[in-house]
Coordinates of C-alpha atoms and ligand atoms in Angstrom, one line a residue:
Chain A
M1 CA 21.9 -0.3 20.2
E2 CA 25.0 -2.5 20.8
L3 CA 25.7 -4.4 24.0
E4 CA 28.8 -2.3 24.7
E5 CA 26.8 0.8 24.5
A6 CA 24.1 -0.5 26.7
K7 CA 26.7 -1.7 29.3
E8 CA 28.2 1.6 29.5
K9 CA 24.8 3.7 29.7
I10 CA 23.6 1.2 32.4
V11 CA 26.9 1.0 34.5
E12 CA 27.4 4.7 34.3
A13 CA 23.8 5.5 35.5
L14 CA 23.7 2.9 38.2
T15 CA 27.1 3.8 39.6
K16 CA 26.0 7.4 39.9
K17 CA 22.9 6.6 42.0
A18 CA 24.9 3.8 44.0
K19 CA 24.9 6.0 47.2
S20 CA 21.3 6.1 47.5
K21 CA 20.1 3.2 45.7
S22 CA 21.3 -0.4 44.9
K23 CA 18.4 -1.9 43.3
F24 CA 16.3 -0.8 40.3
Y25 CA 13.2 -1.8 38.5
F26 CA 13.1 -3.1 35.0
N27 CA 11.4 0.1 33.8
D28 CA 14.1 2.3 35.3
L29 CA 16.7 0.3 33.1
S30 CA 14.6 0.6 30.1
K31 CA 14.3 4.3 30.6
I32 CA 18.2 4.7 31.0
L33 CA 18.5 2.7 27.7
D34 CA 15.6 4.9 26.1
L35 CA 14.3 1.6 24.5
K36 CA 10.9 -0.1 24.4
P37 CA 10.6 -2.8 27.0
R38 CA 11.1 -5.8 24.6
A39 CA 14.2 -4.3 22.9
A40 CA 15.7 -3.4 26.4
K41 CA 15.0 -6.8 27.7
K42 CA 17.4 -8.4 25.1
L43 CA 20.2 -6.2 26.2
I44 CA 19.4 -6.4 29.9
T45 CA 19.3 -10.3 29.7
R46 CA 22.7 -10.2 28.1
L47 CA 24.0 -8.0 30.8
I48 CA 22.9 -10.6 33.3
E49 CA 24.5 -13.4 31.3
T50 CA 27.7 -11.5 31.3
E51 CA 27.6 -10.8 35.0
V52 CA 27.3 -7.0 34.7
L53 CA 24.1 -7.0 36.4
E54 CA 22.2 -9.4 38.9
Y55 CA 18.7 -10.2 40.0
W56 CA 17.3 -9.4 43.4
S57 CA 14.0 -10.7 44.2
S58 CA 11.7 -10.2 47.2
G59 CA 9.7 -13.2 46.0
S60 CA 6.9 -11.2 44.6
T61 CA 9.0 -8.3 42.7
T62 CA 12.3 -8.5 40.9
M63 CA 14.6 -5.9 40.8
Y64 CA 18.3 -5.4 39.1
G65 CA 21.4 -4.2 40.6
L66 CA 25.1 -4.2 39.5
K67 CA 26.6 -7.4 40.3
G68 CA 28.0 -7.5 44.0
M69 CA 26.3 -4.0 45.0
G70 CA 23.0 -5.1 46.4
K71 CA 23.4 -5.5 50.1
Q72 CA 20.9 -7.5 52.0
A73 CA 20.4 -4.6 54.5
A74 CA 19.0 -2.6 51.7
A75 CA 15.8 -4.6 51.9
E76 CA 15.2 -3.4 55.5
H77 CA 15.6 0.2 54.2
E78 CA 18.5 0.8 56.6
D79 CA 20.8 2.6 54.1
Chain B
M1 CA 13.9 -35.2 72.4
A2 CA 13.3 -32.0 70.6
K3 CA 15.9 -29.5 70.3
H4 CA 13.8 -26.6 71.1
A5 CA 10.7 -26.5 73.4
T6 CA 7.6 -25.4 71.4
P7 CA 4.7 -24.9 73.8
L8 CA 2.9 -22.5 71.6
L9 CA 3.2 -24.7 68.4
D10 CA 2.3 -27.8 70.4
Q11 CA -1.0 -26.2 71.1
L12 CA -1.8 -26.0 67.2
E13 CA -1.6 -29.7 67.3
S14 CA -4.7 -30.1 69.6
G15 CA -7.2 -28.8 67.2
P16 CA -9.4 -31.0 64.9
W17 CA -7.3 -30.6 61.6
P18 CA -4.1 -32.2 60.4
S19 CA -1.4 -29.8 61.7
F20 CA 1.7 -28.5 59.8
V21 CA 3.4 -28.6 63.2
S22 CA 3.0 -32.5 63.5
D23 CA 4.3 -32.7 59.9
M24 CA 7.5 -30.6 60.7
K25 CA 8.0 -32.6 63.9
Q26 CA 7.8 -35.9 61.9
E27 CA 10.2 -34.8 59.3
A28 CA 12.7 -33.5 62.2
E29 CA 12.5 -36.9 63.9
A30 CA 13.0 -38.8 60.7
R31 CA 16.1 -36.7 59.8
A32 CA 17.5 -37.2 63.4
K33 CA 17.1 -41.1 63.1
N34 CA 18.5 -41.1 59.4
E35 CA 17.4 -44.7 58.8
N36 CA 18.1 -44.6 55.1
N37 CA 21.5 -43.1 55.7
V38 CA 21.0 -40.1 53.6
E39 CA 24.0 -37.8 53.1
Y40 CA 22.4 -34.5 54.2
Q41 CA 23.9 -31.6 52.4
I42 CA 22.2 -29.1 54.7
P43 CA 22.2 -29.2 58.6
Q44 CA 20.4 -32.4 59.6
D45 CA 18.5 -30.3 62.4
A46 CA 17.1 -27.7 59.9
C47 CA 13.5 -28.8 60.8
E48 CA 14.3 -28.6 64.7
D49 CA 15.7 -25.0 64.1
L50 CA 12.6 -24.1 61.8
L51 CA 10.2 -25.1 64.6
G52 CA 12.5 -23.1 67.2
V53 CA 12.4 -20.0 65.2
L54 CA 8.7 -20.2 64.5
E55 CA 8.0 -20.7 68.2
L56 CA 10.2 -17.5 68.7
S57 CA 8.2 -15.6 66.1
F58 CA 4.9 -16.5 68.1
K59 CA 6.4 -15.4 71.3
D60 CA 7.7 -12.1 69.9
G61 CA 4.7 -11.5 67.6
T62 CA 7.1 -10.7 64.8
T63 CA 8.8 -12.5 61.9
H64 CA 12.4 -13.6 62.1
W65 CA 12.8 -14.0 58.3
K66 CA 14.5 -11.2 56.3
H67 CA 13.0 -10.1 53.1
G68 CA 14.4 -11.3 49.8
G69 CA 17.7 -11.6 48.6
I70 CA 20.3 -12.2 45.7
V71 CA 19.9 -15.8 45.3
G72 CA 18.9 -17.7 42.1
V73 CA 20.4 -20.0 39.8
F74 CA 22.6 -18.5 37.0
G75 CA 20.5 -16.8 34.2
Y76 CA 17.2 -17.1 35.9
G77 CA 15.4 -14.3 37.6
G78 CA 12.7 -16.5 39.1
G79 CA 12.2 -19.9 40.8
V80 CA 14.2 -19.2 44.0
I81 CA 13.0 -17.0 46.8
G82 CA 15.8 -15.9 49.1
R83 CA 15.0 -16.3 52.8
Y84 CA 17.5 -15.6 55.6
C85 CA 17.0 -15.9 59.4
D86 CA 17.8 -12.9 61.4
Q87 CA 18.7 -15.0 64.4
P88 CA 21.1 -17.3 62.6
E89 CA 23.3 -17.9 65.9
N90 CA 20.3 -19.5 67.7
F91 CA 18.9 -21.3 64.7
P92 CA 22.0 -22.2 62.6
G93 CA 20.0 -25.0 60.8
V94 CA 17.8 -22.3 59.1
A95 CA 20.4 -19.5 58.7
H96 CA 19.8 -19.7 55.0
F97 CA 16.3 -21.3 54.3
H98 CA 15.5 -20.4 50.6
T99 CA 12.4 -21.6 48.9
M100 CA 12.5 -23.2 45.4
R101 CA 9.5 -23.3 43.1
V102 CA 9.3 -26.3 40.9
S103 CA 7.2 -26.3 37.8
Q104 CA 4.4 -28.7 38.2
P105 CA 3.3 -30.7 35.1
A106 CA 0.1 -29.6 33.6
G107 CA -3.0 -31.1 35.3
K108 CA -0.5 -32.3 38.2
F109 CA -0.3 -35.7 36.8
Y110 CA 2.7 -37.6 38.3
T111 CA 4.1 -41.1 38.5
T112 CA 4.9 -42.3 41.9
K113 CA 8.4 -42.9 40.7
Y114 CA 8.7 -39.1 39.9
L115 CA 7.3 -38.2 43.3
K116 CA 9.8 -40.4 45.0
E117 CA 12.6 -39.1 43.1
I118 CA 11.9 -35.4 43.8
C119 CA 11.3 -36.2 47.5
D120 CA 14.8 -38.0 47.7
L121 CA 16.5 -35.1 46.0
W122 CA 14.9 -32.7 48.5
E123 CA 15.5 -35.0 51.6
R124 CA 19.2 -35.0 50.5
R125 CA 19.7 -31.2 49.4
G126 CA 17.0 -29.5 51.3
S127 CA 14.9 -29.7 54.3
G128 CA 12.8 -32.5 53.2
L129 CA 9.8 -30.2 53.6
T130 CA 7.5 -29.6 50.6
N131 CA 4.3 -27.7 50.1
M132 CA 2.2 -29.6 47.4
H133 CA 1.3 -27.4 46.0
G134 CA 1.6 -23.6 46.5
S135 CA -1.4 -21.4 45.5
T136 CA 0.1 -20.7 42.2
G137 CA 0.3 -24.3 41.5
D138 CA 4.0 -25.0 41.8
I139 CA 5.7 -27.8 43.8
I140 CA 7.3 -25.8 46.7
F141 CA 10.6 -26.9 48.3
L142 CA 11.0 -25.2 51.6
G143 CA 14.3 -24.5 52.7
T144 CA 17.8 -25.0 51.5
T145 CA 21.2 -23.2 51.6
T146 CA 22.7 -20.9 48.9
P147 CA 25.5 -23.5 47.7
Q148 CA 22.7 -26.2 47.2
L149 CA 20.8 -24.2 44.6
E150 CA 22.9 -24.8 41.5
E151 CA 23.3 -28.5 42.6
I152 CA 19.5 -28.8 42.8
F153 CA 18.8 -27.2 39.6
Y154 CA 21.3 -29.6 37.8
E155 CA 19.9 -32.6 39.2
L156 CA 16.4 -31.4 38.5
T157 CA 17.2 -30.6 34.9
H158 CA 19.6 -33.3 34.0
N159 CA 18.2 -36.3 35.9
L160 CA 14.6 -35.4 36.3
N161 CA 13.7 -33.5 33.2
Q162 CA 12.2 -30.8 35.4
D163 CA 12.5 -27.0 35.4
L164 CA 12.0 -24.3 38.0
G165 CA 8.9 -22.3 38.1
G166 CA 8.1 -18.6 38.2
S167 CA 8.4 -16.0 40.9
G168 CA 9.2 -12.5 40.9
S169 CA 8.2 -9.9 38.1
N170 CA 7.6 -12.6 35.7
L171 CA 5.1 -15.1 34.2
R172 CA 4.2 -17.4 36.9
T173 CA 4.0 -21.1 36.3
P174 CA 0.8 -21.5 34.4
S175 CA -1.7 -23.9 35.9
D176 CA -4.9 -25.7 34.7
C177 CA -7.7 -28.0 35.7
I178 CA -7.4 -31.6 35.0
G179 CA -9.5 -30.9 31.7
Q180 CA -10.4 -33.6 29.1
A181 CA -8.0 -36.1 30.7
R182 CA -10.8 -37.0 33.1
C183 CA -13.6 -34.4 33.1
E184 CA -16.4 -34.7 30.7
Y185 CA -17.4 -31.0 31.0
A186 CA -14.0 -29.8 29.5
C187 CA -14.7 -27.8 26.5
F188 CA -11.1 -27.6 25.4
D189 CA -7.7 -29.4 26.3
T190 CA -6.5 -27.4 29.0
Q191 CA -3.5 -29.5 29.6
D192 CA -2.1 -28.9 26.0
L193 CA -2.8 -25.2 26.0
C194 CA -1.2 -24.9 29.4
H195 CA 1.9 -26.9 28.4
N196 CA 2.2 -25.2 25.0
L197 CA 2.1 -21.7 26.5
T198 CA 4.4 -22.7 29.2
N199 CA 6.9 -23.6 26.6
E200 CA 6.3 -20.8 24.3
Y201 CA 6.8 -18.2 27.0
Q202 CA 10.0 -19.6 28.8
D203 CA 11.6 -16.4 28.5
E204 CA 8.9 -14.4 30.2
L205 CA 8.9 -17.2 32.9
H206 CA 12.6 -17.2 33.8
R207 CA 13.8 -13.6 32.8
P208 CA 11.4 -11.3 34.5
A209 CA 10.8 -7.9 32.7
F210 CA 7.3 -7.3 33.6
P211 CA 6.1 -4.5 36.1
Y212 CA 5.0 -7.2 38.4
K213 CA 3.7 -10.7 38.4
F214 CA 1.5 -12.3 35.8
K215 CA -0.6 -15.5 36.1
F216 CA -2.3 -17.7 33.4
K217 CA -4.8 -20.2 34.6
F218 CA -6.9 -22.4 32.4
D219 CA -10.4 -23.9 33.4
G220 CA -12.1 -26.5 31.0
C221 CA -15.4 -25.2 31.9
P222 CA -17.3 -22.5 34.0
N223 CA -17.1 -24.5 37.1
C224 CA -13.6 -23.0 37.3
C225 CA -12.0 -25.7 39.5
V226 CA -8.6 -23.7 39.4
A227 CA -10.5 -20.5 40.1
S228 CA -8.8 -18.8 37.1
I229 CA -11.5 -16.1 37.2
A230 CA -10.3 -14.9 40.5
R231 CA -6.8 -15.9 40.7
S232 CA -5.1 -15.1 37.3
D233 CA -4.3 -12.0 35.4
L234 CA -5.4 -13.7 32.2
S235 CA -8.0 -16.6 32.8
F236 CA -9.1 -19.0 30.1
I237 CA -12.5 -20.5 30.8
G238 CA -14.0 -23.2 28.5
T239 CA -17.4 -22.4 27.0
W240 CA -19.8 -23.2 24.2
K241 CA -21.5 -21.2 21.5
D242 CA -24.5 -23.6 20.7
D243 CA -27.4 -25.1 22.8
I244 CA -26.9 -27.1 25.7
R245 CA -27.5 -30.8 24.7
I246 CA -30.8 -32.2 26.4
D247 CA -31.6 -35.9 26.7
Q248 CA -35.3 -35.7 27.8
D249 CA -35.5 -39.4 28.6
A250 CA -32.7 -38.8 31.4
V251 CA -34.6 -35.5 32.5
A252 CA -37.4 -37.9 33.1
G253 CA -35.0 -40.2 35.0
Y254 CA -34.0 -37.5 37.4
V255 CA -37.6 -36.6 38.0
S256 CA -38.7 -40.0 38.6
G257 CA -35.7 -40.5 41.0
E258 CA -34.0 -43.1 38.9
F259 CA -30.6 -41.0 38.8
K260 CA -29.4 -39.3 41.9
P261 CA -28.9 -35.5 41.2
N262 CA -25.5 -34.0 41.5
A263 CA -24.0 -37.3 40.6
G264 CA -24.7 -38.5 43.9
A265 CA -22.8 -35.7 45.7
H266 CA -24.2 -33.8 48.9
A267 CA -25.6 -37.3 50.1
G268 CA -24.6 -36.7 53.7
R269 CA -28.5 -36.0 54.5
D270 CA -31.6 -36.8 53.2
W271 CA -32.8 -33.6 51.1
G272 CA -36.3 -35.4 50.1
P273 CA -37.3 -36.5 46.5
F274 CA -35.7 -34.6 43.8
D275 CA -37.7 -31.3 42.8
I276 CA -36.8 -30.1 39.3
Q277 CA -38.6 -26.9 39.7
K278 CA -37.1 -26.1 43.0
E279 CA -33.5 -27.4 42.4
V280 CA -32.9 -26.4 39.0
I281 CA -35.4 -24.2 37.1
D282 CA -35.8 -21.7 39.9
L283 CA -32.0 -21.5 40.7
C284 CA -31.1 -20.7 37.0
P285 CA -29.5 -17.2 37.5
T286 CA -31.2 -16.0 34.2
G287 CA -34.5 -17.7 34.5
C288 CA -34.1 -19.3 31.0
M289 CA -35.4 -22.7 31.8
K290 CA -39.0 -24.2 31.9
Y291 CA -40.3 -27.6 32.7
E292 CA -43.5 -28.1 31.0
D293 CA -45.5 -31.3 30.4
G294 CA -42.6 -33.4 31.2
K295 CA -40.2 -31.7 28.9
L296 CA -37.4 -29.4 29.8
L297 CA -36.8 -26.3 27.7
I298 CA -33.8 -23.9 27.6
N299 CA -33.9 -20.4 25.9
N300 CA -30.2 -20.6 25.2
K301 CA -29.9 -17.1 24.2
E302 CA -30.4 -16.0 27.7
C303 CA -28.2 -18.8 29.2
T304 CA -24.8 -17.5 30.8
R305 CA -23.3 -20.9 30.8
C306 CA -23.2 -21.0 34.9
M307 CA -23.1 -24.8 34.6
H308 CA -25.7 -25.1 37.5
C309 CA -28.2 -27.2 35.5
I310 CA -25.6 -29.3 34.0
N311 CA -23.9 -30.1 37.4
V312 CA -27.3 -31.2 38.9
M313 CA -28.2 -33.3 36.0
P314 CA -25.0 -34.4 34.1
R315 CA -26.6 -37.4 32.4
A316 CA -29.5 -35.3 31.0
L317 CA -27.6 -32.0 30.2
R318 CA -24.3 -31.5 28.4
P319 CA -22.4 -28.6 27.1
G320 CA -22.9 -27.8 23.4
L321 CA -20.5 -28.9 20.6
E322 CA -19.2 -25.7 19.3
R323 CA -16.6 -25.2 21.9
G324 CA -13.8 -22.9 22.7
C325 CA -12.9 -20.5 25.7
S326 CA -13.6 -17.0 27.1
M327 CA -10.6 -14.9 28.1
L328 CA -10.9 -12.7 31.2
A329 CA -8.5 -10.2 32.3
G330 CA -7.4 -8.3 35.5
A331 CA -8.1 -10.6 38.4
K332 CA -5.8 -10.0 41.4
A333 CA -5.6 -10.5 45.1
P334 CA -6.2 -7.3 47.6
I335 CA -2.8 -5.8 47.8
L336 CA -4.1 -2.3 46.3
D337 CA -7.7 -1.2 46.2
G338 CA -9.3 -4.6 47.0
A339 CA -9.5 -7.8 45.2
Q340 CA -10.9 -8.0 41.8
M341 CA -12.3 -10.8 39.6
G342 CA -11.4 -10.9 35.9
S343 CA -13.4 -8.8 33.4
L344 CA -14.5 -10.5 30.2
L345 CA -12.3 -9.5 27.4
V346 CA -12.9 -12.1 24.6
P347 CA -16.3 -13.6 24.7
F348 CA -15.4 -16.6 22.6
I349 CA -12.3 -17.8 21.0
E350 CA -11.5 -20.8 19.2
V351 CA -9.0 -23.2 21.1
N352 CA -7.2 -24.4 18.0
K353 CA -4.3 -26.9 18.3
D354 CA -3.7 -27.0 14.5
N355 CA -2.3 -23.6 14.3
D356 CA -0.4 -23.7 17.6
Y357 CA -3.0 -21.5 19.4
Q358 CA -2.1 -18.5 17.3
E359 CA -5.2 -16.4 18.0
I360 CA -4.8 -16.7 21.8
K361 CA -1.1 -15.9 21.5
D362 CA -1.8 -12.6 19.7
V363 CA -4.2 -11.4 22.4
I364 CA -1.6 -12.3 25.0
E365 CA 1.2 -10.4 23.4
K366 CA -0.9 -7.4 22.7
I367 CA -1.8 -7.2 26.3
W368 CA 1.9 -7.6 27.4
D369 CA 3.1 -4.9 25.0
W370 CA 0.6 -2.5 26.6
W371 CA 1.2 -3.4 30.2
M372 CA 5.1 -3.5 29.8
E373 CA 5.0 -0.1 28.4
E374 CA 2.2 1.7 30.4
G375 CA 2.2 -0.3 33.7
K376 CA 3.8 1.4 36.8
N377 CA 6.4 -0.5 38.8
R378 CA 4.4 -3.1 40.8
E379 CA 1.0 -2.5 39.0
R380 CA -0.9 -5.5 38.2
L381 CA -2.8 -5.7 34.9
G382 CA -6.0 -5.2 36.6
E383 CA -4.9 -2.0 38.3
L384 CA -3.9 -0.9 34.8
M385 CA -7.1 -1.7 33.4
K386 CA -8.8 0.4 36.1
R387 CA -6.4 3.5 35.6
Q388 CA -6.5 3.6 32.0
G389 CA -10.0 2.3 31.4
F390 CA -11.4 -1.1 30.1
Q391 CA -11.9 0.7 26.6
K392 CA -8.1 1.3 26.5
L393 CA -7.6 -2.5 26.8
L394 CA -10.1 -3.1 24.0
E395 CA -8.2 -0.7 21.8
V396 CA -4.8 -2.2 22.5
T397 CA -6.1 -5.7 21.9
E398 CA -7.9 -4.5 18.7
I399 CA -11.1 -6.2 20.1
K400 CA -14.5 -4.4 19.0
P401 CA -16.8 -3.6 22.1
V402 CA -19.7 -6.0 22.2
P403 CA -22.8 -6.1 24.7
Q404 CA -20.9 -8.9 26.6
H405 CA -18.3 -6.3 27.6
V406 CA -21.0 -4.4 29.7
Q407 CA -21.6 -6.0 33.1
E408 CA -24.8 -4.3 33.4
P409 CA -25.8 -0.5 32.5
R410 CA -24.2 2.0 34.8
S411 CA -22.0 -0.4 36.8
N412 CA -19.0 -0.6 34.6
P413 CA -17.7 2.2 32.3
Y414 CA -19.6 3.3 29.1
I415 CA -17.8 2.7 26.0
F416 CA -17.7 5.7 23.9
W417 CA -17.4 6.2 20.2
K418 CA -14.4 8.2 18.8
E419 CA -14.9 10.8 16.3
D420 CA -13.1 8.9 13.6
E421 CA -15.2 5.8 14.1
V422 CA -18.3 7.7 13.1
E423 CA -19.2 8.5 9.6
G424 CA -19.1 12.2 9.1
G425 CA -17.3 12.8 12.5
W426 CA -18.9 15.1 15.1
D427 CA -19.3 18.2 12.8
R428 CA -22.8 19.0 11.6
D429 CA -24.2 21.8 9.3
I430 CA -25.7 24.2 11.9
N431 CA -27.8 25.9 9.4
E432 CA -29.4 22.8 8.2
F433 CA -29.9 21.7 11.8
R434 CA -31.7 25.2 12.7
K435 CA -34.2 24.6 9.8
H436 CA -35.7 21.8 11.7
H437 CA -35.1 22.9 15.3
Q438 CA -35.8 26.1 17.1
R439 CA -33.3 27.7 19.6
Ligands
LIG1 C1 -34.6 6.7 19.2 C2 -34.7 7.3 20.5 C3 -33.9 7.1 21.5 C4 -32.7 6.2 21.9 C5 -32.0 5.3 20.8 C6 -32.4 6.4 23.2 C7 -31.3 5.8 23.9 C8 -31.0 5.9 25.0 C9 -30.0 5.3 25.7 C10 -28.9 4.4 25.0 C11 -30.1 5.6 27.0 C12 -29.1 5.2 28.0 C13 -29.6 4.1 28.8 C14 -28.7 3.5 29.9 O1 -27.5 3.4 29.7 O2 -29.1 3.6 31.0 C15 -30.9 6.5 27.3 C16 -31.5 7.0 28.3 C17 -32.4 7.9 28.4 N1 -33.3 8.3 27.5 FE1 -33.3 7.8 25.7 N2 -33.2 7.1 23.7 C18 -34.4 7.5 22.8 C19 -35.3 8.5 22.9 C20 -35.6 9.1 24.1 C21 -36.8 9.9 24.3 C22 -37.7 10.4 23.2 C23 -36.7 10.3 25.7 C24 -37.7 11.2 26.4 C25 -38.5 11.9 25.8 C26 -35.7 9.7 26.2 C27 -35.4 9.7 27.7 C28 -34.2 9.2 28.2 C29 -33.9 9.4 29.5 C30 -34.6 10.2 30.6 C31 -32.8 8.5 29.9 C32 -32.1 8.4 31.2 C33 -30.8 9.2 31.1 C34 -30.1 8.8 32.3 O3 -30.7 8.3 33.3 O4 -29.0 8.7 32.3 N3 -34.9 8.9 25.4 N4 -31.8 6.6 26.0
LIG2 C1 -45.0 8.3 41.5 C2 -44.3 8.6 40.3 C3 -43.0 8.2 40.4 C4 -42.3 7.4 41.2 C5 -42.6 6.7 42.5 C6 -40.9 7.4 40.6 C7 -39.9 6.5 40.9 C8 -38.6 6.5 40.5 C9 -37.5 5.7 40.8 C10 -37.6 4.8 41.9 C11 -36.6 5.9 40.1 C12 -35.3 5.2 39.9 C13 -34.1 6.0 40.6 C14 -32.8 5.3 40.4 O1 -32.7 4.1 39.8 O2 -31.8 5.9 40.7 C15 -36.8 6.7 38.9 C16 -36.2 7.1 38.0 C17 -36.6 8.0 36.9 N1 -37.8 8.5 36.9 FE1 -39.5 8.4 38.0 N2 -41.1 8.2 39.3 C18 -42.2 8.6 39.2 C19 -42.7 9.4 38.2 C20 -41.9 9.8 37.2 C21 -42.5 10.6 36.1 C22 -43.6 11.1 35.8 C23 -41.3 10.7 35.2 C24 -41.2 11.6 33.8 C25 -42.1 12.1 33.2 C26 -40.2 10.0 35.7 C27 -38.9 10.0 35.0 C28 -38.0 9.4 35.7 C29 -36.6 9.1 35.1 C30 -36.1 10.0 33.8 C31 -35.8 8.5 35.9 C32 -34.4 8.0 35.6 C33 -33.4 9.1 36.6 C34 -32.1 8.6 36.4 O3 -31.7 7.3 36.9 O4 -31.3 9.3 36.0 N3 -40.5 9.4 36.9 N4 -38.3 7.1 39.2
LIG3 S1 -13.1 -26.6 35.5 FE1 -14.8 -27.8 34.4 S2 -13.7 -28.9 32.9 FE2 -12.0 -28.4 34.5 S3 -12.1 -30.0 36.0 FE3 -13.4 -28.6 36.7 S4 -15.5 -29.2 36.0 FE4 -13.9 -30.2 34.7
LIG4 S1 -26.2 -23.3 32.4 FE1 -26.9 -21.8 34.0 S2 -27.9 -20.2 32.9 FE2 -27.6 -21.8 31.4 S3 -29.6 -22.9 31.6 FE3 -28.3 -23.9 33.0 S4 -28.7 -22.8 35.1 FE4 -29.5 -21.6 33.5

């Protein structure tokens, strides 16, 4: 899969869900891409590097979100 | 004069142990005085406000830290843990108070020069408070602001040749015992293996794509000084295949009182003369030792390498010479269904520097492929092993079941044959069978 295609798929899927959810597990993303984890990781890492996605971390768990979409309040389950 | 009154914290200082409260107060005072003219890049009174917010938490019975956040250095998914205070007006010095994990060197060998340099960096760009070391093993920098993160990372990597450690859903900073650097029991070079795997798995360390955290720890022998068996998803414990080496003259030396047992440890009280029967033979967990006619005998086939006898009489007994390590999988702390110790996956594997530890890496990568694909979000390896069964782990790692995989009959799962592993499969000729067996 090309980076452009991965970007389109991810941005579309995450934007659609943006109302209810701003943070996603790695597994959610590899399912959207329909790729095995290792192949998905290469593309997702590129999306981080090109600032389409950003990491969110609780300290023990890491999640992914569209850059700028992850509000701090989401961590407290307020929205 | 302290900025906030802290009567509840003050009480913690009255106990017999060194108190973290005293340490924080000491740093708060040093920052207020600033005798070295440090150009503080975060609020000078950060430690005062930290004491204040902790006092408030004790009073309220609840935390005033928010959970997690979008902080980190560019391209890294771990190493920085965002912490924000939910009382920023009252405690502006700790409005942001992020933790940084700094990858400790293998075996935690430092030069004093290096320690001074990281402390100076942290004094200037952080709170000055550290935790040497966190439970995973990292050097922990406690408390800085968001704009400082990239600056600190730059200085660490460019001036101090130092990387950040792991946090979040990735490989955590691997840690090891001091090993062959100082310890005669070490059955492999823990530092070299730890360092090698740390470098090999940089992507896993910094770019999280696992279902949850994953830890490696390396112990040179079954004494398990870094407790790898309890604290790591994949634990490497030094062991040997051949016989414990016995020096009978030295055994006699212990029996006669010439040598102190346990290398002189536990000497705080008088235990009476050394009794080899009571203190060694009878305590061997497998009952495989005998002391007869002044000679010590070990039935090595039954020995489980528990280290007891060797620890008591290190001059007389030494691990064998055919050395390697065992790999155990699935230990974890009790978040879901209780704590779990590692289960023996590879009873013995060579720890071979010459081929860059390829056999070990093959096992690791097969485990990761399985867990990355089958693991649920936030499921540790040990939980996946329980859910899908130990036999599944053997299958994905292509390891043949051996008796060492069975803890004891009926206490861990039976390992079943599959039809394609049995010559002729499950089918039988019923007519042939009935010739010999009545209904
Ligand atoms: C070559 C002959 C036999 C073999 C290889 C064999 C093998 C086994 C094995 C592997 C077990 C399971 C042990 C465990 O995991 O705890 C077992 C259990 C058992 N066997 Fe045999 N066995 C044989 C003959 C017999 C005979 C002739 C009898 C009785 C007349 C018998 C009675 C039992 C019983 C009662 C159990 C316990 C079952 C249980 O508690 O789950 N076995 N046997
Ligand atoms: C006074 C006579 C007996 C006593 C006190 C006795 C006692 C016991 C005990 C304490 C167990 C262990 C149960 C467990 O570990 O869960 C056991 C298991 C067993 N006994 Fe006996 N037993 C007696 C006679 C017999 C006889 C005559 C037979 C067979 C002809 C027999 C066959 C078995 C078998 C097959 C088991 C294994 C059951 C299992 O774990 O599945 N026992 N017995
Ligand atoms: S685990 Fe064993 S080899 Fe490592 S330091 Fe402890 S006693 Fe020595
Ligand atoms: S190492 Fe442990 S099991 Fe082995 S002989 Fe010594 S005491 Fe017994």
